[in-house]
Amino acid sequence: MSKSLQAIRGMNDILPEQTPLWRYFESTVARLLDNYGYKQIRMPIVEFTELFKRSIGEVTDIVEKEMYTFEDRNGDSLTLRPEGTAACVRAVLEHGLTGAGQPQKLWYIGPMFRHERPQKGRYRQFHQIGLEVFNIDGPDIDAELIVLTWRLWGLLGIRDAVKLELNSLGTSESRGRYKVALVEYLSAHLDKLDEDSQRRLKTNPLRVLDTKNADTQAVLVDAPKMADYLDDESRIHFEGLKARLDAAGIPFVINTKLVRGLDYYSKTVFEWVTDKLGAQGTVCAGGRYDGLVEQMGGKPTTGVGFAMGIERLILLLETLEKVPEEISRQVDVYLCAFGEAAELAALALSEKVRDQLPNLRLQVNAGAGSFKSQFKKADKSGALYALILGDDELAQQVIGFKPLRGQGEQQNIAFDALAAHLATCVVQG
């Protein structure tokens, strides 16, 4: 027998019972970003491979190990996007969105792709919401990004489950001085470093700070600290950010080992982490990348942004039981019709009600069926109320109205009074 068709490992279907929570999360974020003045941009999921080599860095784990790269029929090397910042910068440059120093506050949503070992909360196709801000160089915009995520956690009811970690990586010059000191220190303890850290010491030494290996972490206790090598500009910027977070009442901790996994970061880096999801604790992360636009061929342009993992945040909402009860109900009212005449009337009546109550979730039974079978479908739909229309009701120009959840007797409602009655019971109640 041929092998049954199934999804690629680490690339998951999002099933109908899961999508209401996704839509709730996505719409909550979208409304919040509208309120803060961010505009949505949509980029392709496939880009030229060179884009990511130039932006992320050729010696990063993403470029070396994780990208989905292939040649198309023209012989061009293409890559499924592993992250959104590089693609957003490419779009901004291509369309001249930051010309003449014009500020831009952008956001995007969509799938990203990395060939990692799939595990809970970490997949090969995963979804992110990202924000990118260009041509605003002060710590006030860094603070705004963090403040709006803090507000989002409040809207979702998860503030108590997340913690903000901050660091500053300084400018490329100060970071270069720090790298020299770090490499010198770690080279003196080479035999105590794990194999991966020994490799990173030669290619991307800052990533050694990010190790999860206990022996290497012990070596890092006495390693040089980035804060001691910060330039004055970066120090003032970082102090300005911390002062604004204090003013907004947002708690944070300084994590001197926080470096992020991409080469383009400078000055501010931050992560929102949780201890509720096991090893996959980062739910939102980002920072400043003032040299990236110029590195990719544009004029000097400041930039700062972040990305949040939708799968991990959905998992956190489920783990903390913070899923609003009402989003699991996708139907407010279920209309049962018995007989062809009633079915015709039900179609006309339901559309009239939808005209008057556009936000009402009204499902009309399809496929006919007995009284018992239609009521079974009405109950399974999760609707609050059932509407009943048969020959007797049709003759009287009324419709039966029966509560399905909780107390209340069945009653008859005149056709022309149905929308007003539903507005009271459902839309307003």
JSON list of C-alpha atoms in Angstrom, two decimals, residues 67-222:
[
{"chain": "A", "resi": 67, "resn": "MET", "atom": "CA", "xyz": [17.20, 27.73, 6.50]},
{"chain": "A", "resi": 68, "resn": "TYR", "atom": "CA", "xyz": [15.02, 26.08, 3.88]},
{"chain": "A", "resi": 69, "resn": "THR", "atom": "CA", "xyz": [17.01, 26.99, 0.76]},
{"chain": "A", "resi": 70, "resn": "PHE", "atom": "CA", "xyz": [16.53, 25.75, -2.81]},
{"chain": "A", "resi": 71, "resn": "GLU", "atom": "CA", "xyz": [17.19, 26.66, -6.43]},
{"chain": "A", "resi": 72, "resn": "ASP", "atom": "CA", "xyz": [14.21, 27.65, -8.54]},
{"chain": "A", "resi": 73, "resn": "ARG", "atom": "CA", "xyz": [13.87, 26.89, -12.25]},
{"chain": "A", "resi": 74, "resn": "ASN", "atom": "CA", "xyz": [15.88, 29.96, -13.16]},
{"chain": "A", "resi": 75, "resn": "GLY", "atom": "CA", "xyz": [18.80, 28.78, -11.05]},
{"chain": "A", "resi": 76, "resn": "ASP", "atom": "CA", "xyz": [18.28, 31.46, -8.39]},
{"chain": "A", "resi": 77, "resn": "SER", "atom": "CA", "xyz": [18.91, 30.50, -4.77]},
{"chain": "A", "resi": 78, "resn": "LEU", "atom": "CA", "xyz": [15.73, 31.18, -2.80]},
{"chain": "A", "resi": 79, "resn": "THR", "atom": "CA", "xyz": [14.91, 30.74, 0.89]},
{"chain": "A", "resi": 80, "resn": "LEU", "atom": "CA", "xyz": [11.71, 30.43, 2.86]},
{"chain": "A", "resi": 81, "resn": "ARG", "atom": "CA", "xyz": [11.95, 33.37, 5.25]},
{"chain": "A", "resi": 82, "resn": "PRO", "atom": "CA", "xyz": [13.34, 32.31, 8.67]},
{"chain": "A", "resi": 83, "resn": "GLU", "atom": "CA", "xyz": [12.46, 35.68, 10.25]},
{"chain": "A", "resi": 84, "resn": "GLY", "atom": "CA", "xyz": [10.70, 38.89, 9.26]},
{"chain": "A", "resi": 85, "resn": "THR", "atom": "CA", "xyz": [13.04, 41.82, 9.91]},
{"chain": "A", "resi": 86, "resn": "ALA", "atom": "CA", "xyz": [15.29, 41.28, 6.88]},
{"chain": "A", "resi": 87, "resn": "ALA", "atom": "CA", "xyz": [12.31, 40.98, 4.53]},
{"chain": "A", "resi": 88, "resn": "CYS", "atom": "CA", "xyz": [10.72, 44.10, 6.02]},
{"chain": "A", "resi": 89, "resn": "VAL", "atom": "CA", "xyz": [13.95, 46.08, 5.59]},
{"chain": "A", "resi": 90, "resn": "ARG", "atom": "CA", "xyz": [14.20, 44.87, 1.99]},
{"chain": "A", "resi": 91, "resn": "ALA", "atom": "CA", "xyz": [10.61, 46.04, 1.33]},
{"chain": "A", "resi": 92, "resn": "VAL", "atom": "CA", "xyz": [11.25, 49.40, 2.98]},
{"chain": "A", "resi": 93, "resn": "LEU", "atom": "CA", "xyz": [14.34, 49.96, 0.84]},
{"chain": "A", "resi": 94, "resn": "GLU", "atom": "CA", "xyz": [12.77, 48.71, -2.38]},
{"chain": "A", "resi": 95, "resn": "HIS", "atom": "CA", "xyz": [9.77, 51.03, -2.07]},
{"chain": "A", "resi": 96, "resn": "GLY", "atom": "CA", "xyz": [11.55, 54.03, -0.59]},
{"chain": "A", "resi": 97, "resn": "LEU", "atom": "CA", "xyz": [9.43, 54.09, 2.56]},
{"chain": "A", "resi": 98, "resn": "THR", "atom": "CA", "xyz": [12.12, 55.72, 4.70]},
{"chain": "A", "resi": 99, "resn": "GLY", "atom": "CA", "xyz": [13.29, 58.31, 2.19]},
{"chain": "A", "resi": 100, "resn": "ALA", "atom": "CA", "xyz": [14.24, 61.77, 3.52]},
{"chain": "A", "resi": 101, "resn": "GLY", "atom": "CA", "xyz": [14.36, 60.38, 7.04]},
{"chain": "A", "resi": 102, "resn": "GLN", "atom": "CA", "xyz": [10.64, 59.63, 7.12]},
{"chain": "A", "resi": 103, "resn": "PRO", "atom": "CA", "xyz": [9.67, 57.60, 10.22]},
{"chain": "A", "resi": 104, "resn": "GLN", "atom": "CA", "xyz": [7.81, 54.33, 9.67]},
{"chain": "A", "resi": 105, "resn": "LYS", "atom": "CA", "xyz": [6.00, 52.21, 12.27]},
{"chain": "A", "resi": 106, "resn": "LEU", "atom": "CA", "xyz": [5.16, 48.87, 10.65]},
{"chain": "A", "resi": 107, "resn": "TRP", "atom": "CA", "xyz": [3.88, 45.45, 11.66]},
{"chain": "A", "resi": 108, "resn": "TYR", "atom": "CA", "xyz": [3.44, 42.11, 9.93]},
{"chain": "A", "resi": 109, "resn": "ILE", "atom": "CA", "xyz": [2.08, 38.65, 10.60]},
{"chain": "A", "resi": 110, "resn": "GLY", "atom": "CA", "xyz": [2.73, 35.30, 8.97]},
{"chain": "A", "resi": 111, "resn": "PRO", "atom": "CA", "xyz": [4.62, 32.01, 8.84]},
{"chain": "A", "resi": 112, "resn": "MET", "atom": "CA", "xyz": [8.40, 31.65, 9.21]},
{"chain": "A", "resi": 113, "resn": "PHE", "atom": "CA", "xyz": [10.47, 28.54, 8.48]},
{"chain": "A", "resi": 114, "resn": "ARG", "atom": "CA", "xyz": [13.46, 26.99, 10.23]},
{"chain": "A", "resi": 115, "resn": "HIS", "atom": "CA", "xyz": [14.69, 23.39, 10.05]},
{"chain": "A", "resi": 116, "resn": "GLU", "atom": "CA", "xyz": [14.94, 22.81, 13.80]},
{"chain": "A", "resi": 117, "resn": "ARG", "atom": "CA", "xyz": [14.19, 19.78, 15.94]},
{"chain": "A", "resi": 118, "resn": "PRO", "atom": "CA", "xyz": [10.41, 19.98, 16.46]},
{"chain": "A", "resi": 119, "resn": "GLN", "atom": "CA", "xyz": [9.25, 20.10, 20.05]},
{"chain": "A", "resi": 120, "resn": "LYS", "atom": "CA", "xyz": [6.38, 21.59, 22.00]},
{"chain": "A", "resi": 121, "resn": "GLY", "atom": "CA", "xyz": [6.21, 25.30, 21.21]},
{"chain": "A", "resi": 122, "resn": "ARG", "atom": "CA", "xyz": [8.98, 25.08, 18.59]},
{"chain": "A", "resi": 123, "resn": "TYR", "atom": "CA", "xyz": [8.13, 24.08, 15.03]},
{"chain": "A", "resi": 124, "resn": "ARG", "atom": "CA", "xyz": [9.65, 24.15, 11.55]},
{"chain": "A", "resi": 125, "resn": "GLN", "atom": "CA", "xyz": [6.81, 26.30, 10.28]},
{"chain": "A", "resi": 126, "resn": "PHE", "atom": "CA", "xyz": [5.90, 28.77, 12.99]},
{"chain": "A", "resi": 127, "resn": "HIS", "atom": "CA", "xyz": [4.00, 32.04, 13.03]},
{"chain": "A", "resi": 128, "resn": "GLN", "atom": "CA", "xyz": [5.12, 35.44, 14.20]},
{"chain": "A", "resi": 129, "resn": "ILE", "atom": "CA", "xyz": [3.79, 38.92, 14.64]},
{"chain": "A", "resi": 130, "resn": "GLY", "atom": "CA", "xyz": [6.59, 41.45, 14.20]},
{"chain": "A", "resi": 131, "resn": "LEU", "atom": "CA", "xyz": [6.99, 45.20, 14.59]},
{"chain": "A", "resi": 132, "resn": "GLU", "atom": "CA", "xyz": [9.66, 47.32, 12.92]},
{"chain": "A", "resi": 133, "resn": "VAL", "atom": "CA", "xyz": [10.24, 51.07, 13.45]},
{"chain": "A", "resi": 134, "resn": "PHE", "atom": "CA", "xyz": [12.58, 53.14, 11.27]},
{"chain": "A", "resi": 135, "resn": "ASN", "atom": "CA", "xyz": [14.10, 56.62, 11.60]},
{"chain": "A", "resi": 136, "resn": "ILE", "atom": "CA", "xyz": [13.30, 57.12, 15.29]},
{"chain": "A", "resi": 137, "resn": "ASP", "atom": "CA", "xyz": [16.55, 56.91, 17.23]},
{"chain": "A", "resi": 138, "resn": "GLY", "atom": "CA", "xyz": [15.72, 57.74, 20.84]},
{"chain": "A", "resi": 139, "resn": "PRO", "atom": "CA", "xyz": [15.01, 55.37, 23.75]},
{"chain": "A", "resi": 140, "resn": "ASP", "atom": "CA", "xyz": [11.39, 56.55, 23.74]},
{"chain": "A", "resi": 141, "resn": "ILE", "atom": "CA", "xyz": [10.48, 54.27, 20.83]},
{"chain": "A", "resi": 142, "resn": "ASP", "atom": "CA", "xyz": [12.35, 51.34, 22.40]},
{"chain": "A", "resi": 143, "resn": "ALA", "atom": "CA", "xyz": [10.22, 51.95, 25.48]},
{"chain": "A", "resi": 144, "resn": "GLU", "atom": "CA", "xyz": [7.01, 52.17, 23.45]},
{"chain": "A", "resi": 145, "resn": "LEU", "atom": "CA", "xyz": [7.61, 48.72, 21.96]},
{"chain": "A", "resi": 146, "resn": "ILE", "atom": "CA", "xyz": [8.00, 47.27, 25.44]},
{"chain": "A", "resi": 147, "resn": "VAL", "atom": "CA", "xyz": [5.09, 49.26, 26.90]},
{"chain": "A", "resi": 148, "resn": "LEU", "atom": "CA", "xyz": [2.67, 48.06, 24.23]},
{"chain": "A", "resi": 149, "resn": "THR", "atom": "CA", "xyz": [3.68, 44.43, 24.81]},
{"chain": "A", "resi": 150, "resn": "TRP", "atom": "CA", "xyz": [3.09, 44.97, 28.54]},
{"chain": "A", "resi": 151, "resn": "ARG", "atom": "CA", "xyz": [-0.38, 46.26, 27.68]},
{"chain": "A", "resi": 152, "resn": "LEU", "atom": "CA", "xyz": [-0.96, 43.22, 25.46]},
{"chain": "A", "resi": 153, "resn": "TRP", "atom": "CA", "xyz": [-0.03, 40.86, 28.30]},
{"chain": "A", "resi": 154, "resn": "GLY", "atom": "CA", "xyz": [-2.60, 42.71, 30.41]},
{"chain": "A", "resi": 155, "resn": "LEU", "atom": "CA", "xyz": [-5.30, 42.32, 27.77]},
{"chain": "A", "resi": 156, "resn": "LEU", "atom": "CA", "xyz": [-4.54, 38.61, 27.56]},
{"chain": "A", "resi": 157, "resn": "GLY", "atom": "CA", "xyz": [-4.36, 38.17, 31.34]},
{"chain": "A", "resi": 158, "resn": "ILE", "atom": "CA", "xyz": [-0.79, 36.79, 31.40]},
{"chain": "A", "resi": 159, "resn": "ARG", "atom": "CA", "xyz": [1.27, 39.58, 33.01]},
{"chain": "A", "resi": 160, "resn": "ASP", "atom": "CA", "xyz": [2.05, 37.49, 36.08]},
{"chain": "A", "resi": 161, "resn": "ALA", "atom": "CA", "xyz": [3.51, 34.72, 33.88]},
{"chain": "A", "resi": 162, "resn": "VAL", "atom": "CA", "xyz": [6.09, 36.76, 31.92]},
{"chain": "A", "resi": 163, "resn": "LYS", "atom": "CA", "xyz": [9.29, 38.57, 32.84]},
{"chain": "A", "resi": 164, "resn": "LEU", "atom": "CA", "xyz": [11.18, 41.27, 30.92]},
{"chain": "A", "resi": 165, "resn": "GLU", "atom": "CA", "xyz": [14.94, 40.86, 30.47]},
{"chain": "A", "resi": 166, "resn": "LEU", "atom": "CA", "xyz": [17.06, 43.73, 29.11]},
{"chain": "A", "resi": 167, "resn": "ASN", "atom": "CA", "xyz": [20.61, 44.28, 27.91]},
{"chain": "A", "resi": 168, "resn": "SER", "atom": "CA", "xyz": [22.56, 46.69, 25.74]},
{"chain": "A", "resi": 169, "resn": "LEU", "atom": "CA", "xyz": [25.02, 45.46, 23.11]},
{"chain": "A", "resi": 170, "resn": "GLY", "atom": "CA", "xyz": [26.43, 48.92, 22.41]},
{"chain": "A", "resi": 171, "resn": "THR", "atom": "CA", "xyz": [27.57, 50.10, 19.02]},
{"chain": "A", "resi": 172, "resn": "SER", "atom": "CA", "xyz": [29.53, 47.90, 16.63]},
{"chain": "A", "resi": 173, "resn": "GLU", "atom": "CA", "xyz": [32.76, 49.59, 17.79]},
{"chain": "A", "resi": 174, "resn": "SER", "atom": "CA", "xyz": [32.19, 48.99, 21.51]},
{"chain": "A", "resi": 175, "resn": "ARG", "atom": "CA", "xyz": [30.94, 45.49, 20.79]},
{"chain": "A", "resi": 176, "resn": "GLY", "atom": "CA", "xyz": [34.13, 44.82, 18.84]},
{"chain": "A", "resi": 177, "resn": "ARG", "atom": "CA", "xyz": [36.25, 45.83, 21.86]},
{"chain": "A", "resi": 178, "resn": "TYR", "atom": "CA", "xyz": [34.16, 43.58, 24.07]},
{"chain": "A", "resi": 179, "resn": "LYS", "atom": "CA", "xyz": [34.53, 40.63, 21.69]},
{"chain": "A", "resi": 180, "resn": "VAL", "atom": "CA", "xyz": [38.32, 40.90, 21.91]},
{"chain": "A", "resi": 181, "resn": "ALA", "atom": "CA", "xyz": [38.20, 40.78, 25.72]},
{"chain": "A", "resi": 182, "resn": "LEU", "atom": "CA", "xyz": [35.65, 37.95, 25.74]},
{"chain": "A", "resi": 183, "resn": "VAL", "atom": "CA", "xyz": [37.61, 35.80, 23.27]},
{"chain": "A", "resi": 184, "resn": "GLU", "atom": "CA", "xyz": [40.80, 36.34, 25.28]},
{"chain": "A", "resi": 185, "resn": "TYR", "atom": "CA", "xyz": [39.07, 35.25, 28.50]},
{"chain": "A", "resi": 186, "resn": "LEU", "atom": "CA", "xyz": [37.29, 32.23, 27.00]},
{"chain": "A", "resi": 187, "resn": "SER", "atom": "CA", "xyz": [40.41, 31.06, 25.15]},
{"chain": "A", "resi": 188, "resn": "ALA", "atom": "CA", "xyz": [42.13, 30.75, 28.52]},
{"chain": "A", "resi": 189, "resn": "HIS", "atom": "CA", "xyz": [39.35, 28.38, 29.60]},
{"chain": "A", "resi": 190, "resn": "LEU", "atom": "CA", "xyz": [38.95, 26.53, 26.31]},
{"chain": "A", "resi": 191, "resn": "ASP", "atom": "CA", "xyz": [39.07, 23.05, 27.84]},
{"chain": "A", "resi": 192, "resn": "LYS", "atom": "CA", "xyz": [36.05, 23.85, 30.02]},
{"chain": "A", "resi": 193, "resn": "LEU", "atom": "CA", "xyz": [33.81, 24.98, 27.14]},
{"chain": "A", "resi": 194, "resn": "ASP", "atom": "CA", "xyz": [31.34, 22.63, 25.50]},
{"chain": "A", "resi": 195, "resn": "GLU", "atom": "CA", "xyz": [31.93, 21.68, 21.86]},
{"chain": "A", "resi": 196, "resn": "ASP", "atom": "CA", "xyz": [29.31, 24.08, 20.48]},
{"chain": "A", "resi": 197, "resn": "SER", "atom": "CA", "xyz": [30.77, 27.01, 22.44]},
{"chain": "A", "resi": 198, "resn": "GLN", "atom": "CA", "xyz": [34.27, 26.17, 21.19]},
{"chain": "A", "resi": 199, "resn": "ARG", "atom": "CA", "xyz": [32.94, 26.41, 17.64]},
{"chain": "A", "resi": 200, "resn": "ARG", "atom": "CA", "xyz": [31.12, 29.66, 18.37]},
{"chain": "A", "resi": 201, "resn": "LEU", "atom": "CA", "xyz": [34.25, 31.15, 19.92]},
{"chain": "A", "resi": 202, "resn": "LYS", "atom": "CA", "xyz": [35.81, 31.17, 16.44]},
{"chain": "A", "resi": 203, "resn": "THR", "atom": "CA", "xyz": [32.75, 32.29, 14.49]},
{"chain": "A", "resi": 204, "resn": "ASN", "atom": "CA", "xyz": [30.35, 34.24, 16.74]},
{"chain": "A", "resi": 205, "resn": "PRO", "atom": "CA", "xyz": [31.79, 34.58, 20.25]},
{"chain": "A", "resi": 206, "resn": "LEU", "atom": "CA", "xyz": [28.88, 36.58, 21.70]},
{"chain": "A", "resi": 207, "resn": "ARG", "atom": "CA", "xyz": [26.63, 33.57, 21.20]},
{"chain": "A", "resi": 208, "resn": "VAL", "atom": "CA", "xyz": [28.70, 31.68, 23.79]},
{"chain": "A", "resi": 209, "resn": "LEU", "atom": "CA", "xyz": [26.97, 33.90, 26.38]},
{"chain": "A", "resi": 210, "resn": "ASP", "atom": "CA", "xyz": [23.68, 32.32, 25.28]},
{"chain": "A", "resi": 211, "resn": "THR", "atom": "CA", "xyz": [24.78, 28.75, 26.07]},
{"chain": "A", "resi": 212, "resn": "LYS", "atom": "CA", "xyz": [22.59, 26.37, 28.06]},
{"chain": "A", "resi": 213, "resn": "ASN", "atom": "CA", "xyz": [25.54, 24.14, 28.98]},
{"chain": "A", "resi": 214, "resn": "ALA", "atom": "CA", "xyz": [26.08, 24.18, 32.77]},
{"chain": "A", "resi": 215, "resn": "ASP", "atom": "CA", "xyz": [29.90, 23.85, 32.62]},
{"chain": "A", "resi": 216, "resn": "THR", "atom": "CA", "xyz": [30.21, 26.73, 30.15]},
{"chain": "A", "resi": 217, "resn": "GLN", "atom": "CA", "xyz": [27.81, 28.83, 32.22]},
{"chain": "A", "resi": 218, "resn": "ALA", "atom": "CA", "xyz": [30.10, 28.33, 35.22]},
{"chain": "A", "resi": 219, "resn": "VAL", "atom": "CA", "xyz": [33.03, 29.66, 33.18]},
{"chain": "A", "resi": 220, "resn": "LEU", "atom": "CA", "xyz": [30.99, 32.70, 32.17]},
{"chain": "A", "resi": 221, "resn": "VAL", "atom": "CA", "xyz": [30.42, 33.80, 35.78]},
{"chain": "A", "resi": 222, "resn": "ASP", "atom": "CA", "xyz": [33.76, 35.64, 35.81]}
]
